[in-house]
């Protein structure tokens, strides 16, 4: 299956698939499944297929990766929408994130459909991951039935991510009172923001995660004032919060509102941190294969999956969203072999 997986990746690279614009790559993925004898379904730009031997009452394992990409950054020395193979390196936008993991999972699924398993298998190639959009995995999940484990294909060097940081972006507004800057009048909203700035700089949540470390909060934007001679009556902050798996977003938001003056409004509380228990069959399978385990600081569709998940795939996250993105063909081969071995190890585990 390696040759057909690489050929599919080459066609995906030359077909632009920015988030919300993935119709072309969805067509290609559907064609690949059909050409390999697998019936599939489509919802928007999401494609999914079931193992023909799936049976009610058994655990269900979801194989998932995404086919949308970010837009190319400046600095590309090769055309981002050309699949250029130089020795073992396949260059092109989305080759590493997450084309390599996606085609490896698709190849694994096609081969897995020739074998019976003690669990059900569902393969889903989904859209809008790069923007955490509502037209991707979140829209598809209600159509898949109960999922007991998600295997999320992202470039992890085939290491097993057993936890992932979440994300919450806050807009905070501090109010003051306008006045003339030449006189002692008004309430300067910038000064009203100083206690909040100091609190975000100095506060530490007490629980530190074994896998993800502490909760990270960063004030990343600040805006105030209309002109030099007017005391500003409004100051806004944007805060990037990266929760660990010790806290829910609701718990973190409550703590912030208890300590920060002003209006605190989250843009979303959808992107939750995740972790999987250490005695889960997926973790035991990883241990049996001697897979390195870690906690991932980067966000994926794990954040939208309300069931146990692990993240694993060929490629390297450090190459994602970079100029001249690439993946090694040998990494794709190792991905197919690694996913197959993981399913086989998972099949021997109990404790679902």
XYZ file of C-alpha atoms in Angstrom:
352
model
C 0.000 0.000 0.000
C 2.960 2.360 0.306
C 3.039 3.258 -3.375
C -0.680 4.046 -3.541
C -0.467 6.021 -0.265
C 2.358 8.178 -1.640
C 0.491 8.687 -4.912
C -2.567 9.822 -2.974
C -0.476 12.258 -0.955
C 0.979 13.715 -4.153
C -2.523 14.367 -5.511
C -3.588 15.902 -2.197
C -0.626 18.269 -2.252
C -1.461 19.614 -5.720
C -5.117 20.158 -4.730
C -5.478 23.268 -2.514
C -7.459 22.492 0.629
C -7.469 25.495 2.923
C -9.869 25.159 5.840
C -13.482 25.362 4.629
C -12.244 24.842 1.037
C -11.520 21.096 1.105
C -14.061 19.837 -1.453
C -11.370 18.774 -3.925
C -9.353 16.733 -1.456
C -12.540 15.199 -0.058
C -13.285 13.973 -3.597
C -9.810 12.450 -3.855
C -10.109 10.634 -0.541
C -13.505 9.245 -1.480
C -12.089 8.059 -4.807
C -9.190 6.351 -3.017
C -11.534 4.423 -0.739
C -13.808 3.443 -3.623
C -10.877 2.284 -5.761
C -9.839 0.047 -2.876
C -13.293 -1.470 -2.507
C -14.421 0.485 0.528
C -17.841 2.081 0.723
C -17.782 5.570 2.194
C -20.095 8.383 3.248
C -19.716 12.148 3.049
C -20.929 15.018 5.196
C -19.769 18.397 3.972
C -16.072 17.905 3.311
C -15.780 15.024 5.785
C -15.348 11.474 4.452
C -15.818 8.375 6.578
C -15.995 4.613 6.126
C -16.803 1.625 8.319
C -15.052 -1.726 8.493
C -17.396 -4.229 6.788
C -17.200 -6.532 9.800
C -18.346 -3.981 12.390
C -20.814 -5.453 14.875
C -23.106 -3.884 17.486
C -21.995 -4.190 21.081
C -18.248 -4.121 20.471
C -15.876 -1.239 21.280
C -15.388 1.154 18.365
C -12.011 2.614 17.400
C -11.931 5.792 15.303
C -8.991 6.390 12.970
C -8.933 10.093 12.216
C -6.811 12.705 10.522
C -7.513 15.924 8.633
C -7.050 16.999 5.025
C -7.235 20.785 5.354
C -4.093 22.905 5.414
C -2.998 26.328 6.526
C -2.075 28.868 3.847
C 1.580 28.807 2.778
C 3.883 31.099 4.720
C 6.429 33.373 3.105
C 9.774 31.805 2.409
C 8.846 28.804 0.269
C 11.707 28.004 -2.137
C 9.632 25.329 -3.902
C 6.067 25.696 -5.215
C 3.843 24.745 -2.249
C 1.218 23.139 -4.506
C 3.656 20.918 -6.381
C 4.554 17.494 -5.030
C 8.330 17.432 -5.414
C 10.166 14.230 -4.531
C 13.879 14.707 -3.877
C 15.465 11.418 -2.902
C 13.403 10.377 0.155
C 11.784 13.776 0.838
C 8.336 14.613 -0.514
C 7.865 18.393 -0.437
C 4.551 20.236 -0.586
C 2.014 22.103 1.524
C 0.308 19.693 3.926
C 2.746 16.859 3.241
C 3.683 16.627 6.907
C 0.626 18.196 8.557
C -1.269 16.073 8.173
C -0.962 14.442 4.752
C 1.566 11.822 5.807
C -0.433 10.646 8.832
C -3.686 10.793 6.818
C -2.544 8.608 3.917
C -0.832 6.221 6.340
C -4.103 5.806 8.248
C -6.090 5.368 5.034
C -3.694 2.675 3.821
C -3.832 0.991 7.214
C -7.631 1.053 7.201
C -7.887 -0.447 3.696
C -5.622 -3.312 4.720
C -7.349 -3.699 8.103
C -10.685 -4.222 6.339
C -9.336 -7.559 5.081
C -9.032 -8.791 8.688
C -11.462 -9.306 11.548
C -10.813 -7.440 14.788
C -12.230 -7.677 18.311
C -13.368 -4.055 17.945
C -15.132 -1.991 15.290
C -13.102 0.304 13.044
C -14.168 3.631 11.563
C -11.954 5.773 9.335
C -12.693 9.506 9.130
C -10.817 12.080 7.040
C -12.080 15.399 8.315
C -12.092 19.101 7.488
C -11.420 22.406 9.279
C -8.948 21.040 11.822
C -6.525 23.906 11.312
C -9.152 26.419 12.449
C -10.936 24.136 14.951
C -14.001 24.754 12.798
C -17.483 23.471 13.482
C -17.738 21.892 10.029
C -15.137 19.230 10.766
C -14.952 16.447 13.333
C -17.413 18.223 15.635
C -20.117 18.109 12.948
C -19.310 14.510 12.015
C -19.171 12.853 15.444
C -22.967 12.603 15.969
C -23.138 10.516 12.779
C -20.530 7.980 13.889
C -22.260 6.479 16.904
C -20.507 5.702 20.171
C -16.714 5.894 19.937
C -14.590 4.200 22.608
C -11.139 5.277 21.406
C -9.836 7.845 18.943
C -6.473 7.405 17.215
C -5.663 10.867 15.879
C -3.156 11.065 13.050
C -0.764 13.976 13.477
C 3.008 14.222 12.937
C 4.475 12.935 16.231
C 7.473 10.906 14.940
C 5.296 7.884 15.805
C 5.553 8.771 19.499
C 2.336 8.354 21.465
C 0.770 11.553 22.801
C -1.290 10.549 25.848
C -2.304 14.106 26.794
C -2.802 17.397 24.986
C -3.138 20.975 26.140
C -6.410 22.762 25.463
C -6.949 26.352 24.382
C -9.093 29.208 25.614
C -8.776 32.757 24.263
C -10.158 35.523 26.475
C -11.196 39.081 25.648
C -10.990 41.241 28.774
C -12.331 44.777 28.965
C -11.306 47.234 31.702
C -13.402 50.392 32.020
C -12.313 53.884 32.972
C -13.625 57.393 32.434
C -12.573 59.727 29.637
C -11.010 63.070 30.440
C -8.540 65.649 29.137
C -4.947 64.470 29.512
C -3.831 67.986 30.473
C -5.976 68.049 33.617
C -6.391 65.802 36.627
C -9.624 64.257 35.453
C -10.932 60.957 34.197
C -10.011 57.403 35.140
C -7.289 55.944 32.949
C -8.397 52.490 31.775
C -4.792 51.536 31.019
C -3.913 51.985 34.684
C -7.031 50.009 35.592
C -5.567 47.160 33.532
C -2.254 47.069 35.416
C -3.464 44.758 38.231
C -4.786 42.309 35.635
C -1.508 42.374 33.718
C 0.456 41.737 36.894
C -1.899 38.917 37.928
C -1.551 37.069 34.623
C 2.214 37.490 34.825
C 2.542 36.213 38.389
C -0.307 33.773 39.087
C 0.377 30.036 39.047
C -2.304 27.351 39.152
C -1.392 24.845 41.853
C -1.804 21.615 39.870
C 1.009 20.662 37.512
C 0.395 17.862 35.034
C 2.698 14.866 34.779
C 2.525 15.141 30.988
C 1.750 18.778 30.222
C 3.354 20.764 33.017
C 1.632 23.901 34.366
C -1.259 25.891 32.939
C 0.188 28.604 30.683
C -1.434 32.055 30.431
C -0.080 34.814 28.191
C -1.381 38.333 27.571
C -0.774 38.615 23.848
C -2.592 41.816 22.798
C -3.542 45.109 24.413
C -5.459 48.063 22.966
C -6.520 51.434 24.403
C -6.805 55.105 23.607
C -7.971 57.172 20.654
C -5.529 60.112 20.700
C -2.676 61.514 22.768
C -4.664 64.092 24.741
C -7.623 61.954 25.818
C -7.549 59.784 28.934
C -8.751 56.382 27.632
C -12.003 55.080 29.055
C -11.517 51.544 27.744
C -8.633 49.078 27.654
C -8.896 45.606 26.146
C -6.625 42.622 26.657
C -6.404 39.345 24.742
C -5.184 36.408 26.810
C -4.075 33.044 25.438
C -4.706 30.268 27.985
C -3.263 26.778 27.500
C -4.839 24.486 30.126
C -3.260 21.268 31.275
C -5.274 18.120 31.938
C -5.690 18.914 35.655
C -8.369 21.542 35.018
C -11.427 22.017 32.878
C -11.843 25.268 30.991
C -14.770 26.145 33.268
C -12.573 25.827 36.369
C -9.861 28.017 34.884
C -12.370 30.625 33.750
C -13.925 30.788 37.221
C -10.508 31.379 38.820
C -9.696 34.163 36.359
C -13.015 35.910 36.933
C -12.512 35.729 40.705
C -9.143 37.490 40.438
C -9.347 39.838 37.472
C -11.339 43.065 37.496
C -13.321 43.776 34.348
C -15.436 41.885 31.868
C -13.894 38.499 31.003
C -15.389 36.870 27.887
C -14.095 33.586 26.423
C -14.220 33.306 22.646
C -14.889 29.586 23.055
C -14.918 26.879 25.705
C -14.891 24.043 23.147
C -11.182 23.208 23.008
C -10.701 21.142 26.125
C -7.444 19.601 27.375
C -7.330 15.839 27.168
C -5.624 12.853 28.724
C -6.067 9.102 28.707
C -5.800 6.916 31.773
C -2.585 4.946 32.084
C -4.355 1.580 32.322
C -6.342 2.135 29.113
C -5.849 -0.570 26.447
C -4.372 2.006 24.072
C -1.697 2.954 26.578
C -0.982 -0.696 27.335
C -0.650 -1.305 23.592
C 1.830 1.544 23.358
C 3.824 0.174 26.272
C 3.932 -3.279 24.666
C 5.447 -1.684 21.532
C 7.910 0.422 23.546
C 6.499 3.620 22.071
C 7.840 6.822 23.641
C 4.992 8.683 25.376
C 4.593 12.412 25.929
C 2.163 15.254 26.468
C 1.545 17.435 23.430
C 1.548 21.248 23.708
C 0.002 21.650 20.239
C -3.731 21.584 19.623
C -5.502 19.021 17.413
C -8.993 17.622 16.964
C -8.418 15.663 20.179
C -9.747 18.801 21.862
C -13.178 18.170 20.309
C -13.406 14.452 21.085
C -15.320 13.629 24.296
C -13.848 10.128 24.595
C -10.361 8.666 25.216
C -7.846 9.551 22.514
C -4.195 9.172 21.631
C -2.275 11.121 19.002
C 0.318 9.410 16.830
C 1.634 9.628 13.298
C 4.620 9.866 10.958
C 6.370 13.160 10.410
C 7.604 15.821 12.784
C 5.465 18.574 14.309
C 8.426 20.963 14.021
C 7.946 20.953 10.222
C 4.266 21.878 10.398
C 3.255 25.304 9.030
C 6.810 25.960 7.811
C 8.209 26.873 4.412
C 9.255 23.904 2.249
C 7.250 21.496 4.393
C 8.117 17.864 3.683
C 7.790 14.293 4.858
C 10.088 11.355 4.216
C 8.637 8.500 2.172
C 10.310 6.171 4.654
C 8.321 7.900 7.416
C 5.086 7.083 5.592
C 6.185 3.454 5.309
C 6.993 3.437 9.028
C 3.621 5.056 9.710
C 1.703 2.318 7.906
C 3.718 -0.370 9.690
C 3.375 1.432 13.010
C -0.387 1.901 12.793
C -0.825 -1.762 11.833
C 1.326 -2.864 14.764
C -0.600 -0.587 17.110
C -3.953 -2.060 16.069
C -2.561 -5.562 16.457
C -1.263 -4.745 19.949
C -4.569 -3.078 20.808
C -6.421 -6.241 19.775
C -4.598 -8.210 22.473
C -5.545 -5.844 25.296
C -8.478 -6.069 27.693
C -10.047 -3.479 29.970
C -12.217 -1.483 27.569
